[in-house]
Amino acid sequence: MFQMTAADEFQLVLATNNAGKVEEMRVLLSALPVRVLAGPDISGAPVVDENGVTLADNALKKARAFFGATRQPSLADDTGLMVRALGGLPGVHSARYAGPQSDDRANRALLLDSLLSVQDRAARFSTVLAYVDAQEHRFFEGVCDGEITVAERGKSGFGYDQIFRPAGSDKTFAEMSATEKNHLSHRGKALRAFQAYLSTLLQ
């Protein structure tokens, strides 16, 4: 089922060009004997139109595209921030909330503006990972409940980290160390589930 490198390592492709996601995923997979590649490491890496209706749709589409391009087992992430007062928005459109060419800062600014007069700031981060190899595809999920702060706090992280405070913490993700964030976060939970699955394959 698996294609090994010359060093007899399992090679896994992260189907993303997002540097923040790559960094987090590399750290969480570092305990396993896995050689991790990502979009920036791959010549001619596919550019995937994330037009799925659900997070799972987008994750699977990306994983299949990278597997098709590399013929290596591929893992894709799609993450959404669901804000209760906004009926679940930005949801599957989180990365493009302020428009197709928007960046993280613009997305955060629009979300804070949308909640200016709102008392209920409850939100949930959800991550779906899709794994594809020559034999199968599988999904792994993680969620993290919390709330949207009234202003940006912290310098670390990416995406909405500066304005999301997970339940039970007085810090935003952007105020946490990588270890603290990975312990609590949606992506950390999904990756630990994938890590457990991959461990069984590598035995």
Short mmCIF file of C-alpha atoms in Angstrom, two decimals:
data_model
loop_
_atom_site.label_atom_id
_atom_site.label_comp_id
_atom_site.label_asym_id
_atom_site.label_seq_id
_atom_site.Cartn_x
_atom_site.Cartn_y
_atom_site.Cartn_z
CA MET A 1 0.00 0.00 0.00
CA PHE A 2 2.78 2.42 0.86
CA GLN A 3 5.59 4.04 -1.07
CA MET A 4 8.75 4.34 1.03
CA THR A 5 11.73 6.60 0.56
CA ALA A 6 15.26 5.27 0.30
CA ALA A 7 15.56 5.74 4.06
CA ASP A 8 12.57 3.43 4.52
CA GLU A 9 10.38 6.25 5.75
CA PHE A 10 6.70 6.63 5.06
CA GLN A 11 6.27 9.67 2.82
CA LEU A 12 3.21 11.84 3.37
CA VAL A 13 2.17 14.83 1.29
CA LEU A 14 0.36 17.68 3.03
CA ALA A 15 -2.06 18.99 0.43
CA THR A 16 -1.68 22.68 1.27
CA ASN A 17 0.40 25.74 0.49
CA ASN A 18 -0.58 27.43 3.78
CA ALA A 19 2.67 27.88 5.72
CA GLY A 20 0.90 28.08 9.09
CA LYS A 21 -0.93 24.81 8.54
CA VAL A 22 2.23 23.11 7.31
CA GLU A 23 4.16 24.17 10.40
CA GLU A 24 1.47 22.95 12.81
CA MET A 25 1.00 19.66 10.98
CA ARG A 26 4.73 18.95 10.79
CA VAL A 27 5.07 19.43 14.56
CA LEU A 28 2.14 17.15 15.34
CA LEU A 29 3.44 14.43 13.03
CA SER A 30 7.06 14.70 14.18
CA ALA A 31 6.78 11.77 16.61
CA LEU A 32 6.22 9.33 13.76
CA PRO A 33 8.80 8.02 11.26
CA VAL A 34 7.26 10.05 8.46
CA ARG A 35 8.87 12.22 5.82
CA VAL A 36 6.49 15.14 5.34
CA LEU A 37 6.27 17.10 2.09
CA ALA A 38 3.90 19.96 1.32
CA GLY A 39 2.82 22.14 -1.57
CA PRO A 40 5.93 24.36 -1.56
CA ASP A 41 8.15 21.24 -1.80
CA ILE A 42 6.39 19.90 -4.90
CA SER A 43 7.12 21.11 -8.40
CA GLY A 44 3.86 21.77 -10.22
CA ALA A 45 1.74 21.32 -7.09
CA PRO A 46 -1.95 21.55 -8.01
CA VAL A 47 -4.01 24.63 -7.25
CA VAL A 48 -7.39 23.45 -6.02
CA ASP A 49 -10.61 25.45 -6.28
CA GLU A 50 -12.17 24.97 -2.83
CA ASN A 51 -15.78 25.18 -3.97
CA GLY A 52 -17.21 22.31 -1.94
CA VAL A 53 -20.39 22.61 0.10
CA THR A 54 -18.77 21.16 3.23
CA LEU A 55 -15.34 21.08 4.86
CA ALA A 56 -15.14 17.38 4.03
CA ASP A 57 -15.82 18.12 0.35
CA ASN A 58 -12.94 20.57 0.17
CA ALA A 59 -10.51 18.43 2.16
CA LEU A 60 -11.16 15.37 0.01
CA LYS A 61 -10.87 17.39 -3.20
CA LYS A 62 -7.46 18.71 -2.17
CA ALA A 63 -6.16 15.33 -0.98
CA ARG A 64 -7.24 13.64 -4.20
CA ALA A 65 -5.64 16.37 -6.32
CA PHE A 66 -2.29 16.07 -4.55
CA PHE A 67 -2.41 12.28 -4.62
CA GLY A 68 -3.11 12.43 -8.33
CA ALA A 69 -0.14 14.75 -8.87
CA THR A 70 2.37 12.88 -6.68
CA ARG A 71 1.05 9.29 -6.36
CA GLN A 72 2.01 9.60 -2.70
CA PRO A 73 -0.34 9.26 0.30
CA SER A 74 -1.81 12.73 0.80
CA LEU A 75 -3.44 14.52 3.72
CA ALA A 76 -5.57 17.64 3.34
CA ASP A 77 -7.11 19.93 5.90
CA ASP A 78 -10.13 22.16 5.63
CA THR A 79 -11.11 24.29 8.59
CA GLY A 80 -14.07 26.52 9.28
CA LEU A 81 -14.98 28.97 12.01
CA MET A 82 -18.70 28.84 12.81
CA VAL A 83 -20.10 31.81 14.74
CA ARG A 84 -23.48 31.16 16.36
CA ALA A 85 -24.81 34.71 16.10
CA LEU A 86 -24.04 34.72 12.37
CA GLY A 87 -25.91 31.50 11.68
CA GLY A 88 -22.69 29.50 11.32
CA LEU A 89 -20.79 31.95 9.14
CA PRO A 90 -18.11 32.21 7.93
CA GLY A 91 -18.07 28.39 8.01
CA VAL A 92 -16.81 26.72 4.85
CA HIS A 93 -15.97 30.18 3.47
CA SER A 94 -13.70 31.11 6.39
CA ALA A 95 -10.56 31.51 4.28
CA ARG A 96 -12.38 33.80 1.84
CA TYR A 97 -14.83 35.54 4.16
CA ALA A 98 -13.87 39.07 3.07
CA GLY A 99 -13.68 38.12 -0.61
CA PRO A 100 -11.82 35.77 -2.99
CA GLN A 101 -8.53 37.66 -2.66
CA SER A 102 -8.85 38.47 1.05
CA ASP A 103 -6.09 37.84 3.54
CA ASP A 104 -6.26 36.83 7.21
CA ARG A 105 -6.29 40.43 8.45
CA ALA A 106 -9.22 41.38 6.21
CA ASN A 107 -11.18 38.29 7.27
CA ARG A 108 -10.67 39.06 10.96
CA ALA A 109 -11.61 42.71 10.49
CA LEU A 110 -14.86 41.82 8.73
CA LEU A 111 -15.80 39.29 11.40
CA LEU A 112 -15.16 41.76 14.23
CA ASP A 113 -17.18 44.39 12.38
CA SER A 114 -20.04 41.92 11.90
CA LEU A 115 -20.17 41.36 15.67
CA LEU A 116 -19.83 44.97 16.83
CA SER A 117 -23.24 45.13 18.51
CA VAL A 118 -23.58 41.41 19.28
CA GLN A 119 -23.48 40.04 22.83
CA ASP A 120 -23.47 36.34 21.94
CA ARG A 121 -19.95 35.72 20.67
CA ALA A 122 -19.94 31.91 20.89
CA ALA A 123 -18.04 30.18 18.10
CA ARG A 124 -16.66 26.81 17.11
CA PHE A 125 -13.62 25.88 15.06
CA SER A 126 -13.98 22.65 13.08
CA THR A 127 -11.29 20.83 11.14
CA VAL A 128 -11.78 17.92 8.75
CA LEU A 129 -8.75 16.02 7.52
CA ALA A 130 -9.01 13.85 4.42
CA TYR A 131 -6.42 11.12 3.83
CA VAL A 132 -6.06 9.53 0.39
CA ASP A 133 -3.77 6.74 -0.76
CA ALA A 134 -3.95 4.19 -3.54
CA GLN A 135 -6.42 2.04 -1.60
CA GLU A 136 -8.81 4.29 0.28
CA HIS A 137 -9.83 7.64 1.68
CA ARG A 138 -10.62 8.41 5.32
CA PHE A 139 -11.77 11.43 7.32
CA PHE A 140 -10.62 12.65 10.74
CA GLU A 141 -12.34 15.49 12.59
CA GLY A 142 -11.67 17.83 15.49
CA VAL A 143 -13.64 20.70 17.03
CA CYS A 144 -12.87 23.44 19.52
CA ASP A 145 -15.56 25.58 21.15
CA GLY A 146 -14.90 29.11 22.35
CA GLU A 147 -15.77 32.71 21.62
CA ILE A 148 -14.77 35.65 19.47
CA THR A 149 -12.96 38.41 21.35
CA VAL A 150 -13.85 42.09 20.89
CA ALA A 151 -10.39 42.94 19.54
CA GLU A 152 -7.29 41.20 18.25
CA ARG A 153 -4.95 39.78 20.87
CA GLY A 154 -1.60 38.09 20.38
CA LYS A 155 1.05 37.86 17.69
CA SER A 156 1.33 34.13 16.98
CA GLY A 157 -0.66 31.84 14.74
CA PHE A 158 -2.59 32.64 11.59
CA GLY A 159 -6.14 32.88 10.29
CA TYR A 160 -8.56 33.83 13.07
CA ASP A 161 -6.19 32.93 15.93
CA GLN A 162 -5.94 36.54 17.15
CA ILE A 163 -9.68 36.76 17.83
CA PHE A 164 -10.59 33.23 18.99
CA ARG A 165 -10.43 32.32 22.68
CA PRO A 166 -11.04 28.62 23.34
CA ALA A 167 -13.37 27.64 26.17
CA GLY A 168 -11.61 27.27 29.50
CA SER A 169 -8.71 29.55 28.58
CA ASP A 170 -8.11 33.25 29.12
CA LYS A 171 -5.83 33.40 26.05
CA THR A 172 -6.55 33.58 22.36
CA PHE A 173 -4.81 31.02 20.18
CA ALA A 174 -2.45 33.80 19.09
CA GLU A 175 -1.37 34.38 22.71
CA MET A 176 -0.46 30.71 23.23
CA SER A 177 2.71 28.78 22.60
CA ALA A 178 2.54 26.23 19.81
CA THR A 179 2.36 23.46 22.42
CA GLU A 180 -0.56 25.09 24.23
CA LYS A 181 -2.48 25.70 21.02
CA ASN A 182 -1.90 22.21 19.62
CA HIS A 183 -3.17 20.67 22.85
CA LEU A 184 -6.51 22.49 22.64
CA SER A 185 -7.08 23.18 18.99
CA HIS A 186 -9.43 21.62 16.47
CA ARG A 187 -6.53 20.85 14.13
CA GLY A 188 -4.54 19.28 16.95
CA LYS A 189 -7.43 16.98 17.83
CA ALA A 190 -7.98 15.93 14.21
CA LEU A 191 -4.27 15.31 13.69
CA ARG A 192 -3.99 13.21 16.82
CA ALA A 193 -6.81 11.04 15.49
CA PHE A 194 -4.97 10.71 12.18
CA GLN A 195 -1.70 10.09 14.00
CA ALA A 196 -3.28 7.16 15.87
CA TYR A 197 -4.54 5.71 12.57
CA LEU A 198 -1.19 6.16 10.83
CA SER A 199 0.61 4.53 13.75
CA THR A 200 -1.38 1.34 13.15
CA LEU A 201 -0.42 1.38 9.47
CA LEU A 202 3.26 1.74 10.25
CA GLN A 203 3.42 -1.17 12.69
#
